[in-house]
Structures are given as C-alpha cells and as structure tokens.
C-alpha cells in the first residue's frame, strides 16, 4: 500500500494535523507490516540457517516457536526479521512493534519455512552477537567450560541449566557444537538469550585463568566425591565430551577433580553430560546458601 504525495498534500491543505497522522501511519505501515507474503529469497535464507556455513555467511541464526521467539524479542539481540501469523501478532502486539521488519505470513507459509516437525506461529531471524570476551569477567563468578561437547541437545540443555542456576558465562572449546544451531536453540528454551557463550582456545584460556588464580574444577570418573568434598564458591567447572570426558591436555589445568558417585549396585557406567552438569551446578550452588 502506498499513499501518494498528492493525497498527502490535499490533507495538508485542509489541516496540518492530517499530515502528522498520515506520516505516522506510513511509518507504522512501512516498518511493521511491510510484507504479507513469504518470498522465495527469504525462504532460501531461512533454510540456509540450518547449517553453520549459512549462519556464518549471513551473520544470522534462526529461532522458532512462540515461547522462544517471545524470549528473543524481549532480549538485547538484534532482530533481522520476524515472520509470524496474525494470531501471534494479535497476542504479542507490543513486542511485534519493536521489530522493524515484520512479515505477516499464513500458517501454511510458516510450515513451509520451518525446520521443526510441529511448527507454531512464529520464527525470527536474529543477528549473531559480537564476539567479546575478557578473562577478568570471570573473576568472583561461578562459570562453566565445555571440552568438546558434541550433541546439540546436550549443549542446549546445559545452557538452560546455566540460566536456571544464574550462571552467565559458558566457555566452549572451539570443537564444541555450534550454540546457534537450531537444535541447540530449541533445547535451550530461550536461555541462549541470557547466557553468554564464548568459543575460545580452552587451553590458552585456562592458562590465563591460572594467572588470575581462578579455581578450576572438573568431573572425572576417579575424582573426589562431590557430595563430601569441599567446593569453591567461585571459579570454573569443566564438563567433558560425551564419550571421552575431559581431554588429557585440559585435565592438567584442573585443581579439583570431582566425581558424582553412584548408589547401590548400579550397572550404569556414566551419566549424560547435561544431567551431570545439573547435579554439579546444584551442589556447587547449594554450598553458597546461607
């Protein structure tokens, strides 16, 4: 929809207030409801974000589902564009007004664009955050480090666990799965927008932490019983790879090696890394209460 200059001029001649109203309407229309269909180029862009190469090329990632999209719109992340049905727009009108590029689509168009098996009413394309990190930001805090965690579901769950326990930083080795993968985003249930994820050379980072005398703990099969051991209130807790645990070169930087003991005659060899992270975070945080 376009409003011509002649039309605007006629209103202006009659009353200056009309011009203000028309200009306001134009701004709202062109910025908040500027499209009513999903273009082939936009569909192609969305599908490319399923792959790390596509995310790096476009400098964007994708989030889907009403709850996660709402979390994204409420965050400080820069929104590239929001695709949503009229149902979502009507129930989240104030949030949608914050988005400069809102594309109203049908449920069928959402389904054609979605990477989910059961699409909902909205998906959002988000700019990748700038990479900023200082080792000193970990001073007097309890943070997590991940050594080559590979499963997207595990990483997303760990991010969600970190958010639950008020942990604001996770350091990931460079070979840890990409946190902006759609599967990680889904598993994090919106926590990705509150927890800062840093991909760094883990060994070099641990060397810097040692210089600052920041405590480093890690989980091992032969470590001390986490429930009876003394635990630092701040520092870094390292969680290892799903199959191999913490690598040998990283283990040399660990001050305190811990284990979660099994009870009874358990035949289970180990715990899932996300479950182990939840237990460890709970125990570390429990010690800080009262």
mmCIF file of C-alpha atoms in Angstrom, residues 112-241:
data_model
loop_
_atom_site.group_PDB
_atom_site.id
_atom_site.type_symbol
_atom_site.label_atom_id
_atom_site.label_comp_id
_atom_site.label_asym_id
_atom_site.label_seq_id
_atom_site.Cartn_x
_atom_site.Cartn_y
_atom_site.Cartn_z
ATOM 1 C CA UNK A 112 6.992 -24.426 4.570
ATOM 2 C CA UNK A 113 9.770 -22.338 6.152
ATOM 3 C CA UNK A 114 10.054 -24.085 9.500
ATOM 4 C CA UNK A 115 12.798 -26.548 10.390
ATOM 5 C CA UNK A 116 10.577 -28.058 13.107
ATOM 6 C CA UNK A 117 8.337 -31.106 12.772
ATOM 7 C CA UNK A 118 5.492 -29.250 14.501
ATOM 8 C CA UNK A 119 5.770 -25.533 13.617
ATOM 9 C CA UNK A 120 3.914 -22.957 15.712
ATOM 10 C CA UNK A 121 3.048 -19.347 14.810
ATOM 11 C CA UNK A 122 6.352 -17.504 14.574
ATOM 12 C CA UNK A 123 10.000 -17.682 13.656
ATOM 13 C CA UNK A 124 12.630 -14.984 13.919
ATOM 14 C CA UNK A 125 15.917 -14.310 12.151
ATOM 15 C CA UNK A 126 18.460 -12.833 14.567
ATOM 16 C CA UNK A 127 21.844 -11.227 14.078
ATOM 17 C CA UNK A 128 24.774 -13.140 15.555
ATOM 18 C CA UNK A 129 26.124 -11.284 18.605
ATOM 19 C CA UNK A 130 29.522 -9.616 18.551
ATOM 20 C CA UNK A 131 32.356 -11.729 19.946
ATOM 21 C CA UNK A 132 33.571 -10.011 23.102
ATOM 22 C CA UNK A 133 35.348 -11.702 25.998
ATOM 23 C CA UNK A 134 37.690 -10.796 28.819
ATOM 24 C CA UNK A 135 39.085 -13.379 31.233
ATOM 25 C CA UNK A 136 38.674 -10.837 34.035
ATOM 26 C CA UNK A 137 34.881 -11.009 33.526
ATOM 27 C CA UNK A 138 35.013 -14.440 35.209
ATOM 28 C CA UNK A 139 36.513 -13.046 38.428
ATOM 29 C CA UNK A 140 34.400 -13.750 41.524
ATOM 30 C CA UNK A 141 31.863 -15.714 39.481
ATOM 31 C CA UNK A 142 30.965 -19.354 39.018
ATOM 32 C CA UNK A 143 31.100 -20.291 35.321
ATOM 33 C CA UNK A 144 31.102 -23.371 33.104
ATOM 34 C CA UNK A 145 33.566 -24.617 30.495
ATOM 35 C CA UNK A 146 32.818 -27.352 27.955
ATOM 36 C CA UNK A 147 35.507 -29.546 26.449
ATOM 37 C CA UNK A 148 34.314 -30.825 23.055
ATOM 38 C CA UNK A 149 30.614 -31.369 23.818
ATOM 39 C CA UNK A 150 29.146 -32.625 20.525
ATOM 40 C CA UNK A 151 25.420 -33.228 20.938
ATOM 41 C CA UNK A 152 23.205 -30.183 20.200
ATOM 42 C CA UNK A 153 20.555 -31.339 22.672
ATOM 43 C CA UNK A 154 23.163 -31.629 25.424
ATOM 44 C CA UNK A 155 24.551 -28.153 24.786
ATOM 45 C CA UNK A 156 21.096 -26.572 24.671
ATOM 46 C CA UNK A 157 20.145 -28.276 27.937
ATOM 47 C CA UNK A 158 23.403 -27.169 29.592
ATOM 48 C CA UNK A 159 22.685 -23.566 28.554
ATOM 49 C CA UNK A 160 19.219 -23.901 30.097
ATOM 50 C CA UNK A 161 20.737 -25.357 33.283
ATOM 51 C CA UNK A 162 23.243 -22.481 33.462
ATOM 52 C CA UNK A 163 20.409 -19.974 33.203
ATOM 53 C CA UNK A 164 18.454 -21.754 35.951
ATOM 54 C CA UNK A 165 21.393 -21.557 38.342
ATOM 55 C CA UNK A 166 22.253 -17.950 37.492
ATOM 56 C CA UNK A 167 25.425 -18.799 35.565
ATOM 57 C CA UNK A 168 26.071 -16.095 32.988
ATOM 58 C CA UNK A 169 29.162 -17.389 31.120
ATOM 59 C CA UNK A 170 29.938 -20.664 29.343
ATOM 60 C CA UNK A 171 33.328 -21.132 27.703
ATOM 61 C CA UNK A 172 33.286 -23.651 24.867
ATOM 62 C CA UNK A 173 36.268 -25.293 23.208
ATOM 63 C CA UNK A 174 36.413 -24.473 19.501
ATOM 64 C CA UNK A 175 35.326 -28.028 18.605
ATOM 65 C CA UNK A 176 32.174 -27.883 20.751
ATOM 66 C CA UNK A 177 28.937 -27.937 18.726
ATOM 67 C CA UNK A 178 27.746 -24.518 17.496
ATOM 68 C CA UNK A 179 25.437 -22.925 20.075
ATOM 69 C CA UNK A 180 23.432 -21.191 17.303
ATOM 70 C CA UNK A 181 22.419 -24.462 15.682
ATOM 71 C CA UNK A 182 18.577 -24.639 15.548
ATOM 72 C CA UNK A 183 18.603 -27.817 17.674
ATOM 73 C CA UNK A 184 20.660 -26.091 20.376
ATOM 74 C CA UNK A 185 18.367 -23.048 20.308
ATOM 75 C CA UNK A 186 15.308 -25.289 20.741
ATOM 76 C CA UNK A 187 16.839 -27.257 23.614
ATOM 77 C CA UNK A 188 17.868 -24.062 25.419
ATOM 78 C CA UNK A 189 14.207 -22.919 25.520
ATOM 79 C CA UNK A 190 15.222 -19.263 25.315
ATOM 80 C CA UNK A 191 18.111 -19.404 27.792
ATOM 81 C CA UNK A 192 20.524 -18.743 24.884
ATOM 82 C CA UNK A 193 19.423 -15.094 25.060
ATOM 83 C CA UNK A 194 20.549 -14.707 28.689
ATOM 84 C CA UNK A 195 23.735 -16.798 28.914
ATOM 85 C CA UNK A 196 26.885 -15.601 27.138
ATOM 86 C CA UNK A 197 28.623 -18.342 25.143
ATOM 87 C CA UNK A 198 32.302 -17.883 24.271
ATOM 88 C CA UNK A 199 34.160 -20.113 21.781
ATOM 89 C CA UNK A 200 37.844 -19.978 22.719
ATOM 90 C CA UNK A 201 41.020 -21.991 22.713
ATOM 91 C CA UNK A 202 40.271 -23.715 26.008
ATOM 92 C CA UNK A 203 43.875 -24.475 26.923
ATOM 93 C CA UNK A 204 45.023 -20.881 26.407
ATOM 94 C CA UNK A 205 42.046 -19.578 28.368
ATOM 95 C CA UNK A 206 42.788 -21.903 31.295
ATOM 96 C CA UNK A 207 46.386 -20.665 31.340
ATOM 97 C CA UNK A 208 45.083 -17.117 31.729
ATOM 98 C CA UNK A 209 42.697 -18.220 34.474
ATOM 99 C CA UNK A 210 45.583 -19.779 36.394
ATOM 100 C CA UNK A 211 47.444 -16.458 36.252
ATOM 101 C CA UNK A 212 44.426 -14.789 37.861
ATOM 102 C CA UNK A 213 44.273 -17.610 40.442
ATOM 103 C CA UNK A 214 40.744 -18.563 39.426
ATOM 104 C CA UNK A 215 39.857 -22.032 40.703
ATOM 105 C CA UNK A 216 39.325 -24.759 38.080
ATOM 106 C CA UNK A 217 37.260 -27.873 38.849
ATOM 107 C CA UNK A 218 36.370 -30.763 36.568
ATOM 108 C CA UNK A 219 34.429 -34.018 36.516
ATOM 109 C CA UNK A 220 36.281 -37.358 36.299
ATOM 110 C CA UNK A 221 35.371 -40.985 36.978
ATOM 111 C CA UNK A 222 38.124 -41.252 39.573
ATOM 112 C CA UNK A 223 37.657 -37.879 41.277
ATOM 113 C CA UNK A 224 36.630 -36.923 44.811
ATOM 114 C CA UNK A 225 33.027 -37.438 45.895
ATOM 115 C CA UNK A 226 31.343 -34.128 45.033
ATOM 116 C CA UNK A 227 28.877 -34.503 47.922
ATOM 117 C CA UNK A 228 31.563 -34.769 50.623
ATOM 118 C CA UNK A 229 34.359 -32.692 49.097
ATOM 119 C CA UNK A 230 34.926 -29.011 49.891
ATOM 120 C CA UNK A 231 33.936 -26.881 46.905
ATOM 121 C CA UNK A 232 34.965 -23.351 45.893
ATOM 122 C CA UNK A 233 32.164 -20.781 45.740
ATOM 123 C CA UNK A 234 33.573 -19.243 42.554
ATOM 124 C CA UNK A 235 35.677 -20.445 39.626
ATOM 125 C CA UNK A 236 35.256 -22.646 36.570
ATOM 126 C CA UNK A 237 33.671 -26.077 36.332
ATOM 127 C CA UNK A 238 34.745 -28.067 33.252
ATOM 128 C CA UNK A 239 32.444 -30.695 31.744
ATOM 129 C CA UNK A 240 33.890 -33.097 29.197
ATOM 130 C CA UNK A 241 32.995 -34.786 25.942
#
